[in-house]
Amino acid sequence: MTQAPTTRRSSRRRHDREIIALAVPAFGALVAEPLFVIVDSAIVGHLGTSQLAGLGVAAALLTTAVSIFVFLAYATTAAVARRVGAGDLPSAIRQGMDGIWLALLLGAVVVAVTLPSAPWLVEAFGASDTAAPYATTYLRISSLGIPAMLVVLAATGVLRGLQDTRTPLYVAIGGFAANGVLNVVLVYGAGLGIAGSAWGTVIAQVGMALVYLIVVVRGARRHGASLRPDAAGIRASAQAGVPLLVRTLSLRSVLMIATAVAARMGDTDIAAHQIILSLWSLTAFALDAIAIAGQAIIGRYLGANDAKGAREACRRMVQWGIASGVVLGVLIVLARPLFIPLFTGDQSVQDTLLPALLVLAVSQPIAGVVFVLDGVLMGAGDGRYLAWAMLLTLAVFAPVALLIPSFGGGLTALWWAMTLMMTVRLATLWIRTRSGRWIVTGATR
C-alpha cells in the first residue's frame, strides 16, 4: 500500500529532472534568438529613422520566411529522439544529417527567390519610399544567411533529439555576442551603414551553423554514420515536415488575421494589440521550452517502446504547463503597473490595453497545456493530426475575429477570440492525447 505513492513520487521526480534539464537551456536559447533583431535595431537606429524603418520591414520578411521552416527543428527532433530511444545512435545522426541536407536545399531555393524579388517584396510589405532602399539592401544581404539559419534549425533539432539543449544555448549566446561586435565594427568602424549590420548578422549566422556542423560531424564520425546526402532520407524528412508546415502556416494566419482586425479598429487599438502580442510572444518562450523538452522526451520513450513512460511523462508535463501558465498569468496581472508605462505613455493606449491584457493573463493556463500537448504530439511524430487540428482552429477563429468590428467589438473582444482559438486548440489536442492514438512505439512511426 505504501509502495505505490513512493513509486509515483520517484517517477515524478525523475520526469521533473528531465524536464528541467532540457527546458531551462532551451528557454535560454529561445530568448537569445530575438536578441539578434534587437541588437540590429539598437545599432541601426542611430543611423536614422529611414534606416530603422527599412530594417523593420526587412527583419519582418526574414523572420516570416525562417519561421515557416521551423518544422526543420520540430520534425528532426522527433525522428532523432525515436532512434535514440531505440538505442540506434548511428541511425539517429543519419536522420539528423538528412534534415540538415534538406535545410541546405530549402535555403538555396529561398535565396534564389529572394535576391531578385527583394524590391517587390519590400514594396508589397508597404515600405515607404525613403525606407525601401535600406530595406532592399538589408534583405538582399541577409538572405545570404538563410541557408545557415535553416541549418541551425535542423541541427538544433538533431541535438534536441539527442537530449542536448545545452549546446544550442551556448551557440545562441556566442552567436548573439558575435553579432553585436560585428555590427558595431562593420556599421560604424567600417562605415558600411545598414549593409554592415546585414553582413554582421550573416557572418554570425554562418559561424553558428559551422559550429553546429562541427558538433554533428564529430558525432557522425564517432558512431560511423554517413555524412553523404541520401535522396530517400531527404525526401522522408520533407514528407514528415509538410504537415508541420501546414500547422505553422495556419498559426501564422491566425496571428495575421488578428493584427489585421486590430488595425481596422484604429491606431490606438493596433498599438495596444502590438504590445499584447509582444507579451504573448514572450510568455510563449517559457511555455515553448517545456514543449521542446516534451518533443525530445516523448520521442525517446516511444522509440524505446515504453508507452507507459510516454504517458507518465505527458501527464507530468501537462501539470508543468498548467502551473507555468498560472504563474505567468499572475505575473502579468501583478507586473502590469511596471511594464505598461515602458511600452507606452499614451493614456488612451493604456486604457485600451488593460482589459485585453487581463484576458491574456486569464488564458495563460490554457496556453500552458496547449504548448505542452503540441510538443507531446510533435515528439510522437503525429504531425498530420496537428495540421488538421490547426486548420480546424483557423476555420473557427477566422469568422469570429473578422466579425468583431461589425458588431462593435474592440480589442478586448479580439483577445477573447484569441482565447477561443487557444481553447479550440486545447480541445483538439486533449481529445487526441486522451485517445492514445498518438502512441506509436518503435524507431520509426
Short mmCIF file of C-alpha atoms in Angstrom, two decimals:
data_model
loop_
_atom_site.label_atom_id
_atom_site.label_comp_id
_atom_site.label_asym_id
_atom_site.label_seq_id
_atom_site.Cartn_x
_atom_site.Cartn_y
_atom_site.Cartn_z
CA MET A 1 0.00 0.00 0.00
CA THR A 2 2.85 2.40 0.71
CA GLN A 3 4.94 1.38 -2.31
CA ALA A 4 2.68 2.89 -4.98
CA PRO A 5 2.79 6.52 -3.69
CA THR A 6 6.56 6.23 -3.24
CA THR A 7 6.93 4.91 -6.78
CA ARG A 8 4.76 7.72 -8.14
CA ARG A 9 6.80 10.35 -6.32
CA SER A 10 10.00 8.82 -7.62
CA SER A 11 8.60 8.82 -11.16
CA ARG A 12 7.53 12.47 -10.88
CA ARG A 13 10.96 13.50 -9.60
CA ARG A 14 12.64 11.67 -12.48
CA HIS A 15 10.40 13.39 -15.03
CA ASP A 16 10.90 16.75 -13.31
CA ARG A 17 14.68 16.40 -13.55
CA GLU A 18 14.44 15.55 -17.24
CA ILE A 19 12.07 18.42 -17.99
CA ILE A 20 14.19 20.97 -16.12
CA ALA A 21 17.44 19.71 -17.67
CA LEU A 22 16.03 20.14 -21.18
CA ALA A 23 13.62 23.07 -20.77
CA VAL A 24 15.86 25.58 -18.97
CA PRO A 25 18.65 25.65 -21.60
CA ALA A 26 16.00 25.57 -24.35
CA PHE A 27 14.37 28.66 -22.84
CA GLY A 28 17.72 30.46 -22.83
CA ALA A 29 18.30 29.62 -26.49
CA LEU A 30 14.78 30.74 -27.43
CA VAL A 31 15.23 34.09 -25.68
CA ALA A 32 18.63 34.63 -27.34
CA GLU A 33 17.20 34.33 -30.87
CA PRO A 34 15.09 37.56 -30.95
CA LEU A 35 18.01 39.45 -29.41
CA PHE A 36 19.64 39.41 -32.86
CA VAL A 37 16.94 41.74 -34.18
CA ILE A 38 17.01 43.86 -31.01
CA VAL A 39 20.79 44.41 -31.33
CA ASP A 40 20.48 45.24 -35.03
CA SER A 41 17.66 47.68 -34.26
CA ALA A 42 19.62 49.42 -31.50
CA ILE A 43 22.67 49.90 -33.72
CA VAL A 44 20.87 50.79 -36.95
CA GLY A 45 18.51 53.12 -35.08
CA HIS A 46 21.38 55.56 -34.57
CA LEU A 47 21.88 55.79 -38.35
CA GLY A 48 18.47 57.39 -38.88
CA THR A 49 14.73 56.80 -38.91
CA SER A 50 14.63 55.67 -42.56
CA GLN A 51 17.33 53.08 -41.93
CA LEU A 52 15.49 51.77 -38.87
CA ALA A 53 12.21 51.61 -40.78
CA GLY A 54 13.96 49.72 -43.58
CA LEU A 55 15.41 47.27 -41.07
CA GLY A 56 11.96 46.75 -39.56
CA VAL A 57 10.44 45.76 -42.91
CA ALA A 58 13.35 43.51 -43.91
CA ALA A 59 13.53 41.84 -40.49
CA ALA A 60 9.79 41.10 -40.59
CA LEU A 61 10.16 39.46 -44.01
CA LEU A 62 13.17 37.41 -42.91
CA THR A 63 11.53 36.33 -39.66
CA THR A 64 8.42 35.20 -41.55
CA ALA A 65 10.49 33.28 -44.11
CA VAL A 66 12.52 31.45 -41.48
CA SER A 67 9.58 30.75 -39.14
CA ILE A 68 7.81 28.92 -41.97
CA PHE A 69 10.63 26.37 -41.94
CA VAL A 70 10.65 25.80 -38.17
CA PHE A 71 9.44 22.28 -38.96
CA LEU A 72 13.11 21.51 -39.70
CA ALA A 73 13.72 21.63 -35.95
CA TYR A 74 10.47 20.00 -34.85
CA ALA A 75 10.43 17.06 -37.27
CA THR A 76 14.13 16.37 -36.80
CA THR A 77 13.82 16.39 -33.01
CA ALA A 78 11.07 13.76 -33.06
CA ALA A 79 12.77 11.50 -35.61
CA VAL A 80 16.18 11.62 -33.91
CA ALA A 81 14.73 11.14 -30.41
CA ARG A 82 12.91 7.98 -31.51
CA ARG A 83 16.11 6.43 -32.77
CA VAL A 84 17.94 7.47 -29.60
CA GLY A 85 15.25 5.70 -27.59
CA ALA A 86 15.69 2.63 -29.77
CA GLY A 87 19.42 2.67 -28.99
CA ASP A 88 20.44 3.30 -32.62
CA LEU A 89 22.67 6.39 -32.44
CA PRO A 90 24.19 5.97 -35.95
CA SER A 91 20.69 5.94 -37.44
CA ALA A 92 19.69 8.91 -35.26
CA ILE A 93 22.57 11.01 -36.53
CA ARG A 94 21.97 9.82 -40.09
CA GLN A 95 18.37 11.04 -39.77
CA GLY A 96 19.68 14.36 -38.48
CA MET A 97 22.01 14.71 -41.46
CA ASP A 98 19.06 14.19 -43.81
CA GLY A 99 17.34 17.12 -42.08
CA ILE A 100 20.47 19.28 -42.45
CA TRP A 101 20.78 18.47 -46.16
CA LEU A 102 17.10 19.36 -46.59
CA ALA A 103 17.76 22.68 -44.81
CA LEU A 104 20.59 23.48 -47.24
CA LEU A 105 18.40 22.71 -50.26
CA LEU A 106 15.49 24.79 -48.98
CA GLY A 107 17.86 27.62 -48.05
CA ALA A 108 19.30 27.69 -51.58
CA VAL A 109 15.79 27.92 -53.06
CA VAL A 110 14.81 30.77 -50.72
CA VAL A 111 17.98 32.72 -51.61
CA ALA A 112 17.36 32.18 -55.33
CA VAL A 113 13.83 33.59 -54.93
CA THR A 114 14.64 36.44 -52.53
CA LEU A 115 17.61 38.05 -54.27
CA PRO A 116 15.78 39.09 -57.48
CA SER A 117 12.41 39.71 -55.81
CA ALA A 118 13.65 41.77 -52.83
CA PRO A 119 12.45 45.19 -54.17
CA TRP A 120 8.98 43.76 -54.93
CA LEU A 121 8.73 42.08 -51.51
CA VAL A 122 9.69 45.33 -49.77
CA GLU A 123 7.14 47.30 -51.79
CA ALA A 124 4.41 44.70 -51.13
CA PHE A 125 5.13 44.97 -47.41
CA GLY A 126 4.33 48.68 -47.54
CA ALA A 127 7.76 50.24 -47.02
CA SER A 128 7.89 54.00 -47.60
CA ASP A 129 9.91 55.48 -50.48
CA THR A 130 12.65 56.59 -48.08
CA ALA A 131 12.85 53.28 -46.21
CA ALA A 132 12.54 50.95 -49.25
CA PRO A 133 16.17 51.24 -50.46
CA TYR A 134 17.52 50.39 -47.00
CA ALA A 135 15.05 47.52 -46.62
CA THR A 136 16.06 46.12 -50.02
CA THR A 137 19.75 46.34 -49.18
CA TYR A 138 19.34 44.63 -45.81
CA LEU A 139 17.02 41.95 -47.22
CA ARG A 140 19.30 41.02 -50.11
CA ILE A 141 22.41 40.73 -47.98
CA SER A 142 20.71 39.00 -45.06
CA SER A 143 19.04 36.47 -47.37
CA LEU A 144 22.50 35.04 -47.99
CA GLY A 145 22.43 33.87 -44.38
CA ILE A 146 19.11 32.00 -44.73
CA PRO A 147 20.75 28.63 -45.58
CA ALA A 148 22.83 28.97 -42.41
CA MET A 149 19.73 29.90 -40.40
CA LEU A 150 17.89 26.82 -41.67
CA VAL A 151 20.90 24.61 -40.93
CA VAL A 152 20.84 25.99 -37.39
CA LEU A 153 17.16 24.99 -37.11
CA ALA A 154 17.80 21.44 -38.36
CA ALA A 155 20.97 20.97 -36.31
CA THR A 156 19.20 22.28 -33.22
CA GLY A 157 16.60 19.59 -33.82
CA VAL A 158 19.36 16.97 -34.04
CA LEU A 159 20.83 17.97 -30.69
CA ARG A 160 17.43 18.24 -29.01
CA GLY A 161 16.66 14.75 -30.27
CA LEU A 162 19.95 13.62 -28.74
CA GLN A 163 18.64 15.12 -25.44
CA ASP A 164 21.14 18.00 -25.62
CA THR A 165 19.71 21.51 -25.21
CA ARG A 166 22.83 22.97 -23.61
CA THR A 167 24.88 23.16 -26.81
CA PRO A 168 22.17 25.17 -28.64
CA LEU A 169 22.15 27.57 -25.68
CA TYR A 170 25.93 28.07 -25.84
CA VAL A 171 25.84 28.52 -29.61
CA ALA A 172 22.99 31.03 -29.35
CA ILE A 173 24.85 33.07 -26.74
CA GLY A 174 28.04 33.00 -28.82
CA GLY A 175 26.16 34.00 -31.96
CA PHE A 176 24.41 36.85 -30.15
CA ALA A 177 27.74 38.20 -28.84
CA ALA A 178 29.45 37.88 -32.23
CA ASN A 179 26.54 39.60 -33.95
CA GLY A 180 26.75 42.58 -31.60
CA VAL A 181 30.51 43.03 -32.06
CA LEU A 182 30.38 42.58 -35.83
CA ASN A 183 27.52 45.06 -36.16
CA VAL A 184 29.39 47.76 -34.29
CA VAL A 185 32.61 47.16 -36.22
CA LEU A 186 31.02 46.99 -39.68
CA VAL A 187 28.33 49.67 -39.24
CA TYR A 188 30.48 52.30 -37.54
CA GLY A 189 34.11 51.16 -37.78
CA ALA A 190 33.98 50.24 -41.48
CA GLY A 191 31.29 52.82 -42.24
CA LEU A 192 29.08 50.34 -44.12
CA GLY A 193 25.83 51.57 -42.59
CA ILE A 194 22.84 49.24 -42.75
CA ALA A 195 24.73 46.94 -45.12
CA GLY A 196 27.29 46.44 -42.35
CA SER A 197 24.54 45.37 -39.97
CA ALA A 198 23.28 42.82 -42.51
CA TRP A 199 26.78 41.43 -43.17
CA GLY A 200 27.46 41.20 -39.43
CA THR A 201 24.30 39.15 -38.94
CA VAL A 202 25.11 36.88 -41.89
CA ILE A 203 28.64 36.21 -40.62
CA ALA A 204 27.31 35.42 -37.12
CA GLN A 205 24.69 33.05 -38.55
CA VAL A 206 27.23 31.26 -40.74
CA GLY A 207 29.50 30.92 -37.72
CA MET A 208 26.69 29.36 -35.69
CA ALA A 209 25.90 26.92 -38.50
CA LEU A 210 29.56 25.90 -38.76
CA VAL A 211 29.74 25.21 -35.02
CA TYR A 212 26.65 23.02 -35.25
CA LEU A 213 28.04 21.18 -38.27
CA ILE A 214 31.30 20.50 -36.44
CA VAL A 215 29.38 19.04 -33.49
CA VAL A 216 27.16 16.87 -35.70
CA VAL A 217 30.01 15.72 -37.95
CA ARG A 218 32.07 14.68 -34.93
CA GLY A 219 29.11 12.69 -33.64
CA ALA A 220 28.64 11.08 -37.05
CA ARG A 221 32.28 10.00 -37.24
CA ARG A 222 32.23 8.73 -33.67
CA HIS A 223 29.27 6.47 -34.40
CA GLY A 224 30.08 5.60 -38.00
CA ALA A 225 27.14 7.46 -39.55
CA SER A 226 27.34 8.52 -43.19
CA LEU A 227 27.54 12.24 -43.99
CA ARG A 228 26.60 11.93 -47.65
CA PRO A 229 23.22 13.21 -48.86
CA ASP A 230 20.66 10.44 -49.19
CA ALA A 231 17.78 11.20 -51.55
CA ALA A 232 15.35 8.83 -49.84
CA GLY A 233 16.21 10.19 -46.39
CA ILE A 234 15.91 13.82 -47.50
CA ARG A 235 12.56 13.03 -49.14
CA ALA A 236 11.35 11.35 -45.94
CA SER A 237 12.39 14.39 -43.90
CA ALA A 238 10.49 16.67 -46.27
CA GLN A 239 7.38 14.47 -46.10
CA ALA A 240 7.49 14.48 -42.30
CA GLY A 241 7.79 18.28 -42.36
CA VAL A 242 4.85 19.03 -44.67
CA PRO A 243 2.10 18.58 -42.02
CA LEU A 244 4.06 20.72 -39.57
CA LEU A 245 4.46 23.34 -42.30
CA VAL A 246 0.67 23.38 -42.70
CA ARG A 247 0.30 23.74 -38.94
CA THR A 248 2.76 26.63 -38.82
CA LEU A 249 1.16 28.47 -41.75
CA SER A 250 -2.26 28.09 -40.13
CA LEU A 251 -0.97 29.53 -36.86
CA ARG A 252 0.72 32.42 -38.72
CA SER A 253 -2.61 33.07 -40.46
CA VAL A 254 -4.33 33.36 -37.08
CA LEU A 255 -1.82 35.99 -35.95
CA MET A 256 -2.06 37.90 -39.25
CA ILE A 257 -5.87 37.94 -39.09
CA ALA A 258 -5.78 39.19 -35.50
CA THR A 259 -3.39 42.00 -36.44
CA ALA A 260 -5.46 42.95 -39.49
CA VAL A 261 -8.64 43.12 -37.39
CA ALA A 262 -6.89 45.25 -34.75
CA ALA A 263 -5.63 47.60 -37.49
CA ARG A 264 -9.20 48.15 -38.70
CA MET A 265 -10.15 49.28 -35.19
CA GLY A 266 -7.82 52.29 -35.30
CA ASP A 267 -4.34 53.41 -34.29
CA THR A 268 -4.98 53.15 -30.56
CA ASP A 269 -6.20 49.56 -30.80
CA ILE A 270 -3.44 48.36 -33.10
CA ALA A 271 -0.82 49.97 -30.85
CA ALA A 272 -2.27 48.22 -27.80
CA HIS A 273 -2.59 44.97 -29.76
CA GLN A 274 1.09 45.02 -30.72
CA ILE A 275 2.06 45.43 -27.06
CA ILE A 276 -0.10 42.48 -26.00
CA LEU A 277 1.17 40.41 -28.92
CA SER A 278 4.74 41.11 -27.80
CA LEU A 279 3.90 39.92 -24.28
CA TRP A 280 2.12 36.89 -25.71
CA SER A 281 5.27 36.02 -27.66
CA LEU A 282 7.41 36.47 -24.55
CA THR A 283 5.27 34.11 -22.46
CA ALA A 284 5.31 31.68 -25.39
CA PHE A 285 9.09 31.33 -25.00
CA ALA A 286 8.68 29.97 -21.48
CA LEU A 287 5.90 27.59 -22.46
CA ASP A 288 7.62 26.52 -25.67
CA ALA A 289 10.69 25.50 -23.67
CA ILE A 290 8.57 22.87 -21.90
CA ALA A 291 7.14 21.81 -25.27
CA ILE A 292 10.68 21.33 -26.63
CA ALA A 293 11.50 19.14 -23.66
CA GLY A 294 8.32 17.22 -24.44
CA GLN A 295 9.36 16.62 -28.04
CA ALA A 296 12.69 15.13 -27.00
CA ILE A 297 11.42 13.08 -24.04
CA ILE A 298 8.30 11.66 -25.71
CA GLY A 299 10.20 10.71 -28.86
CA ARG A 300 12.81 8.88 -26.79
CA TYR A 301 10.22 6.94 -24.75
CA LEU A 302 8.30 5.88 -27.85
CA GLY A 303 11.50 4.85 -29.61
CA ALA A 304 12.33 2.69 -26.59
CA ASN A 305 8.87 1.00 -26.84
CA ASP A 306 7.98 2.48 -23.44
CA ALA A 307 4.35 3.54 -23.90
CA LYS A 308 3.78 3.73 -20.14
CA GLY A 309 6.76 6.07 -19.71
CA ALA A 310 5.45 8.27 -22.53
CA ARG A 311 2.03 8.53 -20.87
CA GLU A 312 3.55 9.35 -17.47
CA ALA A 313 5.84 11.98 -19.00
CA CYS A 314 2.90 13.51 -20.88
CA ARG A 315 0.84 13.66 -17.68
CA ARG A 316 3.67 15.33 -15.75
CA MET A 317 4.35 17.87 -18.50
CA VAL A 318 0.68 18.84 -18.57
CA GLN A 319 0.95 19.58 -14.85
CA TRP A 320 4.02 21.69 -15.60
CA GLY A 321 2.12 23.50 -18.35
CA ILE A 322 -0.80 24.34 -16.06
CA ALA A 323 1.48 25.52 -13.24
CA SER A 324 3.62 27.61 -15.62
CA GLY A 325 0.51 29.17 -17.15
CA VAL A 326 -0.88 30.11 -13.73
CA VAL A 327 2.44 31.67 -12.70
CA LEU A 328 2.73 33.65 -15.95
CA GLY A 329 -0.88 34.84 -15.67
CA VAL A 330 -0.34 36.06 -12.11
CA LEU A 331 2.92 37.79 -13.12
CA ILE A 332 1.16 39.62 -15.95
CA VAL A 333 -1.51 40.92 -13.57
CA LEU A 334 0.88 41.90 -10.76
CA ALA A 335 3.56 43.45 -13.01
CA ARG A 336 1.23 45.43 -15.28
CA PRO A 337 1.83 48.79 -13.48
CA LEU A 338 5.56 48.31 -14.10
CA PHE A 339 5.74 47.24 -17.74
CA ILE A 340 2.78 49.08 -19.33
CA PRO A 341 4.50 52.52 -18.98
CA LEU A 342 7.63 51.01 -20.56
CA PHE A 343 5.68 50.34 -23.75
CA THR A 344 3.61 53.49 -23.99
CA GLY A 345 2.91 56.77 -22.24
CA ASP A 346 -0.32 57.34 -24.21
CA GLN A 347 -3.18 57.12 -21.72
CA SER A 348 -5.71 56.09 -24.36
CA VAL A 349 -3.49 53.17 -25.40
CA GLN A 350 -3.04 52.19 -21.76
CA ASP A 351 -6.81 52.29 -21.16
CA THR A 352 -7.45 50.12 -24.22
CA LEU A 353 -4.62 47.79 -23.29
CA LEU A 354 -5.57 46.97 -19.70
CA PRO A 355 -8.79 44.92 -20.08
CA ALA A 356 -7.36 42.98 -23.04
CA LEU A 357 -4.22 42.32 -21.01
CA LEU A 358 -6.31 40.75 -18.26
CA VAL A 359 -7.84 38.42 -20.86
CA LEU A 360 -4.30 37.41 -21.87
CA ALA A 361 -3.50 36.67 -18.22
CA VAL A 362 -6.61 34.52 -17.79
CA SER A 363 -5.75 32.48 -20.91
CA GLN A 364 -2.22 31.56 -19.81
CA PRO A 365 -3.11 28.24 -18.07
CA ILE A 366 -4.92 27.20 -21.28
CA ALA A 367 -1.87 28.20 -23.32
CA GLY A 368 0.37 26.24 -20.96
CA VAL A 369 -1.47 22.98 -21.67
CA VAL A 370 -1.73 23.73 -25.41
CA PHE A 371 2.01 24.25 -25.79
CA VAL A 372 2.81 21.10 -23.83
CA LEU A 373 0.39 18.87 -25.75
CA ASP A 374 1.60 20.38 -29.02
CA GLY A 375 5.13 19.33 -28.05
CA VAL A 376 3.98 15.86 -26.98
CA LEU A 377 2.28 15.16 -30.31
CA MET A 378 5.24 16.57 -32.23
CA GLY A 379 7.54 14.29 -30.28
CA ALA A 380 5.25 11.40 -31.21
CA GLY A 381 5.52 12.36 -34.89
CA ASP A 382 1.76 13.00 -35.04
CA GLY A 383 2.17 15.89 -37.48
CA ARG A 384 -0.79 15.02 -39.70
CA TYR A 385 -3.23 15.33 -36.80
CA LEU A 386 -1.61 18.62 -35.72
CA ALA A 387 -2.09 20.01 -39.22
CA TRP A 388 -5.80 19.12 -39.36
CA ALA A 389 -6.35 20.36 -35.80
CA MET A 390 -4.78 23.73 -36.59
CA LEU A 391 -6.77 24.07 -39.83
CA LEU A 392 -9.95 23.45 -37.82
CA THR A 393 -8.85 26.04 -35.28
CA LEU A 394 -8.25 28.58 -38.06
CA ALA A 395 -11.68 27.83 -39.54
CA VAL A 396 -13.33 28.56 -36.16
CA PHE A 397 -11.24 31.64 -35.32
CA ALA A 398 -11.29 33.48 -38.66
CA PRO A 399 -15.03 34.24 -38.96
CA VAL A 400 -15.34 35.10 -35.28
CA ALA A 401 -12.41 37.53 -35.41
CA LEU A 402 -13.44 39.12 -38.71
CA LEU A 403 -16.98 39.79 -37.46
CA ILE A 404 -15.85 41.57 -34.27
CA PRO A 405 -15.63 45.10 -35.81
CA SER A 406 -19.06 44.62 -37.45
CA PHE A 407 -20.62 44.03 -34.06
CA GLY A 408 -18.83 46.97 -32.47
CA GLY A 409 -16.36 44.83 -30.56
CA GLY A 410 -12.99 46.24 -29.54
CA LEU A 411 -9.58 44.92 -28.67
CA THR A 412 -10.82 43.06 -25.60
CA ALA A 413 -13.31 41.15 -27.76
CA LEU A 414 -10.49 40.31 -30.19
CA TRP A 415 -8.42 38.83 -27.38
CA TRP A 416 -11.39 36.83 -26.18
CA ALA A 417 -11.45 35.47 -29.74
CA MET A 418 -7.75 34.63 -29.35
CA THR A 419 -8.65 32.81 -26.12
CA LEU A 420 -11.35 30.93 -28.05
CA MET A 421 -8.68 29.96 -30.56
CA MET A 422 -6.47 28.56 -27.79
CA THR A 423 -9.45 26.76 -26.26
CA VAL A 424 -10.25 25.06 -29.57
CA ARG A 425 -6.60 24.01 -29.83
CA LEU A 426 -6.79 22.68 -26.27
CA ALA A 427 -9.90 20.64 -27.08
CA THR A 428 -8.44 19.09 -30.24
CA LEU A 429 -5.11 18.27 -28.59
CA TRP A 430 -6.72 16.93 -25.41
CA ILE A 431 -9.02 14.62 -27.39
CA ARG A 432 -6.03 13.23 -29.28
CA THR A 433 -3.88 12.62 -26.23
CA ARG A 434 -6.77 11.02 -24.31
CA SER A 435 -7.46 8.67 -27.23
CA GLY A 436 -3.96 7.21 -27.07
CA ARG A 437 -3.75 7.06 -30.88
CA TRP A 438 -0.60 9.17 -30.80
CA ILE A 439 1.25 6.38 -29.01
CA VAL A 440 3.06 4.53 -31.78
CA THR A 441 6.22 2.87 -30.48
CA GLY A 442 9.38 1.90 -32.36
CA ALA A 443 12.33 3.60 -34.05
CA THR A 444 10.04 4.98 -36.75
CA ARG A 445 6.38 5.97 -36.68
#
